[in-house]
N, C-alpha and C. Protein backbone atom coordinates (compact mmCIF):
# COMPACT_ATOMS: atom_id res chain seq x y z
N MET A 1 30.64 83.73 68.62
CA MET A 1 30.34 85.04 68.04
C MET A 1 29.55 84.84 66.73
N ILE A 2 28.55 85.66 66.54
CA ILE A 2 27.73 85.62 65.32
C ILE A 2 28.60 85.99 64.12
N ASP A 3 28.45 85.26 63.03
CA ASP A 3 29.21 85.53 61.81
C ASP A 3 28.50 86.62 61.00
N LEU A 4 29.11 87.80 60.94
CA LEU A 4 28.55 88.90 60.17
C LEU A 4 29.40 89.24 58.95
N SER A 5 30.21 88.29 58.52
CA SER A 5 31.15 88.54 57.42
C SER A 5 30.47 88.83 56.08
N ALA A 6 29.19 88.53 55.98
CA ALA A 6 28.46 88.80 54.74
C ALA A 6 28.12 90.28 54.58
N TYR A 7 28.36 91.08 55.63
CA TYR A 7 27.95 92.49 55.62
C TYR A 7 29.15 93.42 55.69
N LYS A 8 28.93 94.68 55.29
CA LYS A 8 29.98 95.69 55.38
C LYS A 8 29.78 96.63 56.56
N ALA A 9 28.55 96.68 57.09
CA ALA A 9 28.25 97.63 58.16
C ALA A 9 27.18 97.09 59.10
N ILE A 10 27.27 97.51 60.35
CA ILE A 10 26.29 97.15 61.37
C ILE A 10 25.61 98.42 61.84
N ILE A 11 24.28 98.36 61.97
CA ILE A 11 23.53 99.48 62.55
C ILE A 11 22.85 98.97 63.81
N PHE A 12 23.19 99.57 64.92
CA PHE A 12 22.57 99.22 66.20
C PHE A 12 21.50 100.25 66.55
N ASP A 13 20.33 99.77 66.96
CA ASP A 13 19.42 100.63 67.70
C ASP A 13 20.14 100.88 69.03
N MET A 14 19.72 101.86 69.79
CA MET A 14 20.42 102.16 71.04
C MET A 14 19.65 101.64 72.26
N ASP A 15 18.52 102.25 72.56
CA ASP A 15 17.77 101.90 73.78
C ASP A 15 17.20 100.50 73.69
N GLY A 16 17.59 99.64 74.63
CA GLY A 16 17.08 98.28 74.67
C GLY A 16 17.85 97.32 73.79
N THR A 17 18.77 97.84 72.98
CA THR A 17 19.56 96.99 72.07
C THR A 17 21.03 97.02 72.45
N LEU A 18 21.57 98.21 72.59
CA LEU A 18 22.98 98.37 72.96
C LEU A 18 23.10 98.86 74.41
N ILE A 19 22.13 99.68 74.81
CA ILE A 19 22.12 100.24 76.17
C ILE A 19 20.83 99.82 76.86
N ASP A 20 20.95 99.34 78.08
CA ASP A 20 19.81 98.79 78.83
C ASP A 20 19.00 99.91 79.49
N SER A 21 18.36 100.73 78.65
CA SER A 21 17.67 101.92 79.15
C SER A 21 16.15 101.84 79.06
N MET A 22 15.62 100.75 78.52
CA MET A 22 14.17 100.71 78.33
C MET A 22 13.39 100.76 79.64
N GLY A 23 13.91 100.15 80.70
CA GLY A 23 13.21 100.20 81.99
C GLY A 23 13.07 101.63 82.48
N ALA A 24 14.13 102.41 82.34
CA ALA A 24 14.09 103.82 82.76
C ALA A 24 13.16 104.63 81.86
N HIS A 25 13.18 104.33 80.55
CA HIS A 25 12.25 105.03 79.65
C HIS A 25 10.80 104.71 80.01
N MET A 26 10.53 103.46 80.38
CA MET A 26 9.17 103.09 80.75
C MET A 26 8.73 103.83 82.01
N GLU A 27 9.64 103.98 82.98
CA GLU A 27 9.32 104.74 84.20
C GLU A 27 9.07 106.21 83.87
N ALA A 28 9.88 106.78 82.99
CA ALA A 28 9.69 108.17 82.58
C ALA A 28 8.35 108.34 81.86
N TRP A 29 8.00 107.38 80.99
CA TRP A 29 6.71 107.44 80.30
C TRP A 29 5.56 107.29 81.30
N LYS A 30 5.72 106.40 82.28
CA LYS A 30 4.66 106.19 83.28
C LYS A 30 4.36 107.50 84.02
N GLN A 31 5.42 108.16 84.48
CA GLN A 31 5.24 109.43 85.20
C GLN A 31 4.66 110.51 84.30
N THR A 32 5.12 110.53 83.05
CA THR A 32 4.61 111.53 82.10
C THR A 32 3.14 111.29 81.80
N CYS A 33 2.78 110.04 81.56
CA CYS A 33 1.37 109.71 81.30
C CYS A 33 0.49 110.09 82.48
N GLU A 34 0.97 109.83 83.69
CA GLU A 34 0.20 110.21 84.89
C GLU A 34 -0.01 111.72 84.93
N SER A 35 1.02 112.50 84.56
CA SER A 35 0.90 113.97 84.57
C SER A 35 -0.20 114.46 83.64
N PHE A 36 -0.40 113.74 82.54
CA PHE A 36 -1.38 114.17 81.54
C PHE A 36 -2.65 113.31 81.55
N LYS A 37 -2.77 112.44 82.56
CA LYS A 37 -3.94 111.55 82.68
C LYS A 37 -4.12 110.67 81.43
N ILE A 38 -2.99 110.21 80.90
CA ILE A 38 -3.01 109.30 79.75
C ILE A 38 -2.90 107.88 80.30
N PRO A 39 -3.81 106.97 79.93
CA PRO A 39 -3.68 105.59 80.40
C PRO A 39 -2.31 105.01 80.02
N PHE A 40 -1.66 104.33 80.97
CA PHE A 40 -0.33 103.79 80.73
C PHE A 40 -0.37 102.27 80.70
N ASP A 41 0.08 101.70 79.58
CA ASP A 41 0.15 100.25 79.41
C ASP A 41 1.61 99.94 79.07
N ARG A 42 2.35 99.36 80.03
CA ARG A 42 3.79 99.14 79.88
C ARG A 42 4.13 98.32 78.62
N ASP A 43 3.40 97.24 78.39
CA ASP A 43 3.69 96.39 77.22
C ASP A 43 3.46 97.15 75.91
N TYR A 44 2.37 97.90 75.87
CA TYR A 44 2.07 98.69 74.67
C TYR A 44 3.16 99.73 74.43
N MET A 45 3.56 100.43 75.51
CA MET A 45 4.58 101.47 75.38
C MET A 45 5.93 100.87 74.99
N TYR A 46 6.25 99.70 75.53
CA TYR A 46 7.52 99.06 75.17
C TYR A 46 7.53 98.75 73.67
N GLY A 47 6.37 98.34 73.16
CA GLY A 47 6.25 98.04 71.73
C GLY A 47 6.48 99.26 70.85
N LEU A 48 6.34 100.46 71.44
CA LEU A 48 6.59 101.69 70.69
C LEU A 48 8.04 102.15 70.82
N GLY A 49 8.88 101.33 71.45
CA GLY A 49 10.30 101.66 71.57
C GLY A 49 10.90 101.92 70.20
N GLY A 50 11.64 103.00 70.08
CA GLY A 50 12.24 103.36 68.79
C GLY A 50 11.44 104.43 68.06
N VAL A 51 10.18 104.61 68.45
CA VAL A 51 9.36 105.66 67.85
C VAL A 51 9.72 106.97 68.55
N PRO A 52 10.01 108.04 67.80
CA PRO A 52 10.33 109.31 68.45
C PRO A 52 9.21 109.76 69.40
N THR A 53 9.59 110.48 70.45
CA THR A 53 8.65 110.87 71.51
C THR A 53 7.42 111.60 70.97
N ARG A 54 7.64 112.60 70.10
CA ARG A 54 6.49 113.37 69.60
C ARG A 54 5.52 112.46 68.84
N LYS A 55 6.06 111.54 68.03
CA LYS A 55 5.22 110.61 67.28
C LYS A 55 4.48 109.67 68.23
N THR A 56 5.14 109.26 69.32
CA THR A 56 4.49 108.42 70.32
C THR A 56 3.28 109.13 70.90
N VAL A 57 3.41 110.43 71.16
CA VAL A 57 2.28 111.21 71.70
C VAL A 57 1.14 111.24 70.68
N GLU A 58 1.47 111.40 69.41
CA GLU A 58 0.43 111.39 68.37
C GLU A 58 -0.29 110.04 68.35
N ILE A 59 0.46 108.96 68.48
CA ILE A 59 -0.14 107.61 68.50
C ILE A 59 -1.04 107.46 69.73
N LEU A 60 -0.58 107.94 70.88
CA LEU A 60 -1.39 107.86 72.11
C LEU A 60 -2.65 108.71 72.00
N ASN A 61 -2.53 109.90 71.40
CA ASN A 61 -3.71 110.75 71.18
C ASN A 61 -4.75 110.02 70.35
N GLU A 62 -4.29 109.39 69.29
CA GLU A 62 -5.21 108.66 68.40
C GLU A 62 -5.83 107.47 69.15
N LYS A 63 -5.01 106.75 69.88
CA LYS A 63 -5.49 105.55 70.61
C LYS A 63 -6.54 105.91 71.65
N HIS A 64 -6.32 107.02 72.35
CA HIS A 64 -7.19 107.38 73.48
C HIS A 64 -8.15 108.53 73.18
N GLY A 65 -8.17 108.98 71.92
CA GLY A 65 -9.09 110.06 71.56
C GLY A 65 -8.80 111.36 72.30
N SER A 66 -7.50 111.62 72.54
CA SER A 66 -7.12 112.84 73.25
C SER A 66 -6.41 113.80 72.30
N SER A 67 -6.08 114.98 72.79
CA SER A 67 -5.44 115.98 71.93
C SER A 67 -4.31 116.69 72.65
N HIS A 68 -3.46 115.93 73.34
CA HIS A 68 -2.32 116.51 74.05
C HIS A 68 -1.30 117.07 73.05
N SER A 69 -0.65 118.15 73.42
CA SER A 69 0.39 118.74 72.59
C SER A 69 1.62 117.83 72.59
N PRO A 70 2.02 117.33 71.40
CA PRO A 70 3.22 116.48 71.35
C PRO A 70 4.45 117.17 71.93
N ASP A 71 4.58 118.48 71.67
CA ASP A 71 5.74 119.21 72.19
C ASP A 71 5.71 119.28 73.72
N GLU A 72 4.52 119.55 74.26
CA GLU A 72 4.38 119.68 75.72
C GLU A 72 4.64 118.34 76.42
N VAL A 73 4.10 117.26 75.89
CA VAL A 73 4.30 115.94 76.50
C VAL A 73 5.76 115.52 76.36
N ALA A 74 6.36 115.76 75.19
CA ALA A 74 7.78 115.43 74.98
C ALA A 74 8.67 116.20 75.94
N ARG A 75 8.35 117.47 76.15
CA ARG A 75 9.13 118.29 77.09
C ARG A 75 9.03 117.71 78.50
N ARG A 76 7.82 117.31 78.89
CA ARG A 76 7.63 116.73 80.23
C ARG A 76 8.41 115.42 80.38
N LYS A 77 8.36 114.57 79.34
CA LYS A 77 9.09 113.30 79.43
C LYS A 77 10.59 113.56 79.57
N ARG A 78 11.11 114.53 78.82
CA ARG A 78 12.53 114.87 78.91
C ARG A 78 12.87 115.36 80.32
N GLU A 79 11.99 116.19 80.91
CA GLU A 79 12.21 116.69 82.28
C GLU A 79 12.24 115.53 83.28
N VAL A 80 11.29 114.61 83.14
CA VAL A 80 11.23 113.45 84.05
C VAL A 80 12.52 112.63 83.91
N TRP A 81 12.92 112.36 82.67
CA TRP A 81 14.13 111.56 82.42
C TRP A 81 15.34 112.23 83.08
N GLU A 82 15.46 113.54 82.90
CA GLU A 82 16.62 114.26 83.43
C GLU A 82 16.65 114.27 84.95
N THR A 83 15.47 114.30 85.58
CA THR A 83 15.46 114.30 87.06
C THR A 83 15.77 112.92 87.61
N MET A 84 15.65 111.88 86.79
CA MET A 84 15.95 110.53 87.26
C MET A 84 17.45 110.34 87.49
N ASP A 85 18.28 111.15 86.83
CA ASP A 85 19.74 111.08 87.00
C ASP A 85 20.23 109.65 86.95
N PHE A 86 19.89 108.99 85.83
CA PHE A 86 20.15 107.56 85.69
C PHE A 86 20.98 107.31 84.44
N ILE A 87 22.09 106.64 84.60
CA ILE A 87 22.89 106.23 83.44
C ILE A 87 22.78 104.71 83.31
N PRO A 88 22.06 104.23 82.31
CA PRO A 88 21.88 102.79 82.15
C PRO A 88 23.18 102.09 81.73
N SER A 89 23.23 100.81 82.00
CA SER A 89 24.42 100.02 81.66
C SER A 89 24.34 99.53 80.22
N LEU A 90 25.47 99.05 79.73
CA LEU A 90 25.52 98.46 78.40
C LEU A 90 24.96 97.04 78.44
N ILE A 91 24.43 96.59 77.32
CA ILE A 91 23.96 95.21 77.19
C ILE A 91 25.16 94.38 76.71
N ALA A 92 25.55 93.41 77.52
CA ALA A 92 26.82 92.70 77.30
C ALA A 92 26.94 92.05 75.93
N GLU A 93 25.91 91.33 75.49
CA GLU A 93 26.02 90.56 74.25
C GLU A 93 26.18 91.45 73.02
N THR A 94 25.40 92.51 72.93
CA THR A 94 25.51 93.39 71.77
C THR A 94 26.77 94.26 71.85
N THR A 95 27.17 94.62 73.05
CA THR A 95 28.41 95.40 73.20
C THR A 95 29.61 94.57 72.75
N GLU A 96 29.58 93.29 73.06
CA GLU A 96 30.67 92.39 72.62
C GLU A 96 30.72 92.32 71.08
N ILE A 97 29.56 92.24 70.45
CA ILE A 97 29.49 92.24 68.99
C ILE A 97 30.03 93.56 68.43
N PHE A 98 29.63 94.66 69.06
CA PHE A 98 30.10 96.00 68.66
C PHE A 98 31.63 96.03 68.64
N HIS A 99 32.25 95.64 69.76
CA HIS A 99 33.71 95.73 69.88
C HIS A 99 34.43 94.69 69.02
N HIS A 100 33.84 93.52 68.85
CA HIS A 100 34.46 92.47 68.04
C HIS A 100 34.56 92.89 66.56
N TYR A 101 33.48 93.50 66.05
CA TYR A 101 33.43 93.83 64.62
C TYR A 101 33.89 95.25 64.30
N ARG A 102 33.98 96.12 65.28
CA ARG A 102 34.31 97.52 65.01
C ARG A 102 35.62 97.71 64.25
N PRO A 103 36.66 96.95 64.52
CA PRO A 103 37.88 97.21 63.75
C PRO A 103 37.74 96.84 62.27
N LYS A 104 36.87 95.87 61.96
CA LYS A 104 36.77 95.35 60.59
C LYS A 104 35.63 95.98 59.79
N MET A 105 34.58 96.40 60.49
CA MET A 105 33.37 96.88 59.82
C MET A 105 32.98 98.26 60.32
N GLN A 106 32.23 98.97 59.47
CA GLN A 106 31.68 100.25 59.92
C GLN A 106 30.51 99.99 60.87
N VAL A 107 30.33 100.89 61.83
CA VAL A 107 29.26 100.75 62.82
C VAL A 107 28.53 102.08 62.96
N ALA A 108 27.20 101.99 63.00
CA ALA A 108 26.36 103.18 63.18
C ALA A 108 25.32 102.92 64.26
N ILE A 109 24.77 104.00 64.76
CA ILE A 109 23.60 103.95 65.65
C ILE A 109 22.43 104.52 64.86
N GLY A 110 21.28 103.84 64.95
CA GLY A 110 20.04 104.33 64.36
C GLY A 110 18.98 104.29 65.43
N THR A 111 18.71 105.43 66.06
CA THR A 111 17.87 105.46 67.26
C THR A 111 16.70 106.43 67.15
N GLY A 112 15.64 106.12 67.87
CA GLY A 112 14.49 107.02 67.97
C GLY A 112 14.67 108.06 69.06
N SER A 113 15.80 108.04 69.75
CA SER A 113 16.09 109.05 70.79
C SER A 113 16.52 110.36 70.15
N GLU A 114 16.37 111.44 70.90
CA GLU A 114 16.87 112.74 70.45
C GLU A 114 18.39 112.72 70.48
N ARG A 115 19.01 113.54 69.62
CA ARG A 115 20.47 113.54 69.47
C ARG A 115 21.19 113.82 70.80
N ALA A 116 20.77 114.82 71.55
CA ALA A 116 21.47 115.18 72.79
C ALA A 116 21.47 114.01 73.77
N HIS A 117 20.34 113.32 73.87
CA HIS A 117 20.22 112.17 74.77
C HIS A 117 21.15 111.05 74.31
N ALA A 118 21.13 110.74 73.02
CA ALA A 118 21.97 109.66 72.48
C ALA A 118 23.45 109.98 72.67
N GLU A 119 23.84 111.21 72.37
CA GLU A 119 25.25 111.60 72.53
C GLU A 119 25.68 111.46 73.98
N HIS A 120 24.82 111.88 74.91
CA HIS A 120 25.15 111.81 76.34
C HIS A 120 25.41 110.36 76.76
N LEU A 121 24.48 109.45 76.42
CA LEU A 121 24.63 108.05 76.83
C LEU A 121 25.83 107.39 76.16
N LEU A 122 25.97 107.59 74.86
CA LEU A 122 27.06 106.93 74.12
C LEU A 122 28.42 107.48 74.53
N ASN A 123 28.49 108.77 74.81
CA ASN A 123 29.75 109.37 75.26
C ASN A 123 30.11 108.83 76.65
N HIS A 124 29.12 108.70 77.52
CA HIS A 124 29.36 108.16 78.86
C HIS A 124 29.99 106.78 78.80
N HIS A 125 29.56 105.98 77.84
CA HIS A 125 30.06 104.61 77.69
C HIS A 125 31.24 104.51 76.71
N ASP A 126 31.77 105.67 76.30
CA ASP A 126 32.93 105.72 75.41
C ASP A 126 32.68 105.00 74.07
N LEU A 127 31.46 105.15 73.54
CA LEU A 127 31.13 104.55 72.25
C LEU A 127 30.96 105.59 71.15
N LEU A 128 30.64 106.82 71.53
CA LEU A 128 30.34 107.86 70.54
C LEU A 128 31.50 108.06 69.56
N ASN A 129 32.72 108.07 70.08
CA ASN A 129 33.89 108.31 69.23
C ASN A 129 34.26 107.10 68.37
N LYS A 130 33.58 105.97 68.57
CA LYS A 130 33.87 104.76 67.79
C LYS A 130 32.88 104.56 66.63
N LEU A 131 31.93 105.48 66.48
CA LEU A 131 30.90 105.35 65.45
C LEU A 131 31.33 105.97 64.13
N ASP A 132 30.87 105.36 63.05
CA ASP A 132 31.05 105.94 61.73
C ASP A 132 29.88 106.85 61.36
N ALA A 133 28.74 106.61 62.00
CA ALA A 133 27.56 107.44 61.74
C ALA A 133 26.58 107.28 62.90
N MET A 134 25.77 108.30 63.10
CA MET A 134 24.69 108.21 64.08
C MET A 134 23.49 108.97 63.53
N VAL A 135 22.34 108.30 63.53
CA VAL A 135 21.10 108.92 63.07
C VAL A 135 20.11 108.83 64.22
N THR A 136 19.58 109.99 64.61
CA THR A 136 18.66 110.08 65.75
C THR A 136 17.32 110.65 65.28
N ALA A 137 16.38 110.74 66.22
CA ALA A 137 15.08 111.34 65.90
C ALA A 137 15.24 112.78 65.45
N SER A 138 16.31 113.43 65.90
CA SER A 138 16.57 114.83 65.52
C SER A 138 17.01 114.97 64.07
N ASP A 139 17.37 113.85 63.45
CA ASP A 139 17.97 113.90 62.10
C ASP A 139 17.04 113.44 60.99
N VAL A 140 15.86 112.94 61.32
CA VAL A 140 14.98 112.38 60.29
C VAL A 140 13.60 113.03 60.34
N THR A 141 12.91 112.94 59.22
CA THR A 141 11.52 113.43 59.15
C THR A 141 10.56 112.35 59.62
N HIS A 142 10.87 111.10 59.26
CA HIS A 142 10.00 109.96 59.58
C HIS A 142 10.74 108.98 60.48
N GLY A 143 10.21 108.77 61.69
CA GLY A 143 10.82 107.80 62.60
C GLY A 143 10.40 106.38 62.25
N LYS A 144 10.97 105.43 62.95
CA LYS A 144 10.61 104.03 62.77
C LYS A 144 9.11 103.86 63.04
N PRO A 145 8.39 103.00 62.32
CA PRO A 145 8.84 101.92 61.44
C PRO A 145 9.22 102.36 60.02
N HIS A 146 9.19 103.65 59.72
CA HIS A 146 9.67 104.13 58.42
C HIS A 146 11.16 103.80 58.33
N PRO A 147 11.67 103.46 57.16
CA PRO A 147 13.07 103.05 57.03
C PRO A 147 14.08 104.20 57.00
N GLU A 148 13.62 105.45 57.08
CA GLU A 148 14.52 106.60 56.89
C GLU A 148 15.74 106.56 57.82
N THR A 149 15.55 106.19 59.09
CA THR A 149 16.67 106.16 60.04
C THR A 149 17.79 105.26 59.54
N PHE A 150 17.44 104.04 59.15
CA PHE A 150 18.46 103.07 58.72
C PHE A 150 19.03 103.40 57.34
N LEU A 151 18.18 103.87 56.44
CA LEU A 151 18.67 104.24 55.11
C LEU A 151 19.63 105.43 55.19
N THR A 152 19.35 106.36 56.09
CA THR A 152 20.24 107.51 56.28
C THR A 152 21.58 107.05 56.83
N ALA A 153 21.55 106.13 57.80
CA ALA A 153 22.80 105.60 58.37
C ALA A 153 23.64 104.93 57.29
N ALA A 154 23.00 104.13 56.43
CA ALA A 154 23.73 103.46 55.34
C ALA A 154 24.35 104.49 54.40
N ARG A 155 23.57 105.52 54.07
CA ARG A 155 24.07 106.56 53.15
C ARG A 155 25.28 107.28 53.77
N LEU A 156 25.20 107.59 55.06
CA LEU A 156 26.31 108.28 55.73
C LEU A 156 27.58 107.42 55.78
N MET A 157 27.40 106.11 55.80
CA MET A 157 28.56 105.21 55.80
C MET A 157 28.98 104.83 54.38
N ASN A 158 28.22 105.30 53.39
CA ASN A 158 28.50 105.02 51.98
C ASN A 158 28.47 103.52 51.68
N VAL A 159 27.44 102.85 52.22
CA VAL A 159 27.22 101.43 51.92
C VAL A 159 25.78 101.24 51.45
N LYS A 160 25.56 100.18 50.69
CA LYS A 160 24.21 99.88 50.21
C LYS A 160 23.39 99.28 51.35
N PRO A 161 22.06 99.48 51.33
CA PRO A 161 21.22 98.90 52.38
C PRO A 161 21.42 97.40 52.55
N GLU A 162 21.54 96.68 51.43
CA GLU A 162 21.69 95.22 51.53
C GLU A 162 23.04 94.80 52.10
N GLU A 163 23.97 95.75 52.25
CA GLU A 163 25.28 95.46 52.86
C GLU A 163 25.29 95.70 54.36
N CYS A 164 24.12 96.10 54.91
CA CYS A 164 24.00 96.40 56.34
C CYS A 164 23.22 95.32 57.08
N VAL A 165 23.55 95.14 58.35
CA VAL A 165 22.76 94.30 59.23
C VAL A 165 22.38 95.14 60.45
N VAL A 166 21.14 95.01 60.87
CA VAL A 166 20.58 95.82 61.94
C VAL A 166 20.36 94.96 63.18
N PHE A 167 20.64 95.55 64.35
CA PHE A 167 20.29 94.93 65.64
C PHE A 167 19.22 95.81 66.28
N GLU A 168 18.08 95.20 66.61
CA GLU A 168 16.90 95.92 67.10
C GLU A 168 16.23 95.12 68.22
N ASP A 169 15.48 95.83 69.06
CA ASP A 169 14.79 95.11 70.15
C ASP A 169 13.27 95.21 70.07
N THR A 170 12.73 95.92 69.09
CA THR A 170 11.27 96.04 68.99
C THR A 170 10.77 95.64 67.61
N ASP A 171 9.50 95.30 67.56
CA ASP A 171 8.88 94.95 66.28
C ASP A 171 8.89 96.14 65.33
N ILE A 172 8.72 97.35 65.88
CA ILE A 172 8.72 98.56 65.05
C ILE A 172 10.10 98.75 64.41
N GLY A 173 11.16 98.48 65.17
CA GLY A 173 12.51 98.56 64.62
C GLY A 173 12.75 97.50 63.57
N LYS A 174 12.23 96.30 63.83
CA LYS A 174 12.35 95.20 62.86
C LYS A 174 11.67 95.59 61.55
N GLN A 175 10.48 96.19 61.65
CA GLN A 175 9.76 96.63 60.44
C GLN A 175 10.58 97.66 59.67
N ALA A 176 11.23 98.57 60.39
CA ALA A 176 12.05 99.60 59.74
C ALA A 176 13.21 98.95 58.98
N ALA A 177 13.84 97.95 59.60
CA ALA A 177 14.96 97.25 58.93
C ALA A 177 14.47 96.53 57.68
N GLU A 178 13.34 95.84 57.80
CA GLU A 178 12.78 95.12 56.64
C GLU A 178 12.46 96.10 55.52
N ARG A 179 11.84 97.21 55.86
CA ARG A 179 11.47 98.21 54.85
C ARG A 179 12.70 98.85 54.21
N ALA A 180 13.81 98.87 54.94
CA ALA A 180 15.05 99.41 54.40
C ALA A 180 15.79 98.39 53.54
N GLY A 181 15.28 97.14 53.52
CA GLY A 181 15.93 96.09 52.75
C GLY A 181 17.18 95.54 53.43
N MET A 182 17.18 95.59 54.75
CA MET A 182 18.35 95.16 55.53
C MET A 182 18.06 93.90 56.32
N ALA A 183 19.09 93.07 56.48
CA ALA A 183 18.99 91.91 57.37
C ALA A 183 18.95 92.44 58.81
N TYR A 184 18.45 91.63 59.73
CA TYR A 184 18.38 92.11 61.12
C TYR A 184 18.47 90.93 62.09
N PHE A 185 18.85 91.29 63.31
CA PHE A 185 18.78 90.39 64.45
C PHE A 185 17.95 91.08 65.51
N LEU A 186 17.11 90.33 66.21
CA LEU A 186 16.34 90.88 67.32
C LEU A 186 17.09 90.64 68.62
N VAL A 187 17.03 91.61 69.50
CA VAL A 187 17.62 91.49 70.84
C VAL A 187 16.46 91.40 71.82
N VAL A 188 16.35 90.24 72.48
CA VAL A 188 15.25 89.99 73.40
C VAL A 188 15.83 89.72 74.78
N ASP A 189 15.46 90.57 75.75
CA ASP A 189 15.99 90.45 77.12
C ASP A 189 17.51 90.35 77.13
N GLY A 190 18.16 91.17 76.31
CA GLY A 190 19.62 91.23 76.29
C GLY A 190 20.31 90.13 75.52
N LYS A 191 19.53 89.25 74.88
CA LYS A 191 20.10 88.15 74.11
C LYS A 191 19.77 88.32 72.63
N VAL A 192 20.74 88.02 71.78
CA VAL A 192 20.56 88.17 70.33
C VAL A 192 19.88 86.93 69.77
N LYS A 193 18.76 87.16 69.07
CA LYS A 193 18.01 86.08 68.39
C LYS A 193 18.02 86.35 66.90
N ARG A 194 17.75 85.34 66.10
CA ARG A 194 17.68 85.58 64.65
C ARG A 194 16.34 86.16 64.29
């Protein structure tokens, strides 16, 4: 088990870090992009994991010189996700860390997902009631790589940023942790790396 005794709180990203949902999100994005004739690049989209949906649409508009409505595209992605009727499984290694440290340390979720989606998944896996804080795309003005998500989680747990450690699966999430002044571990293919 990783030694996290130097910290007072852990902040987990959700999709791709604690819950193995990135494959389903990529399929939902693929179908959504096809609906709007937006070129779909799986690796590029995976790299945007953690960025709120509306902001992702703005990034895609800029990249492709298009002007799709962020609200309209986000609504379509949500519809596609809901029709998939898919509940992703937990990622074993990070879930073990969650349960090992939860009695001793505070734990939060800092995710780019909308609150209703995060609550649904975390409640399904009986994790929602074990959290000290949860910060979603619905709760912040600036999504990752801005540090607001993680700084808000720290504030809600009443701990200093330097007392937190973050678990993330994307470079954008890593940047958010660094900008928040927090230590982090990357989760790559379900395995925790330094």
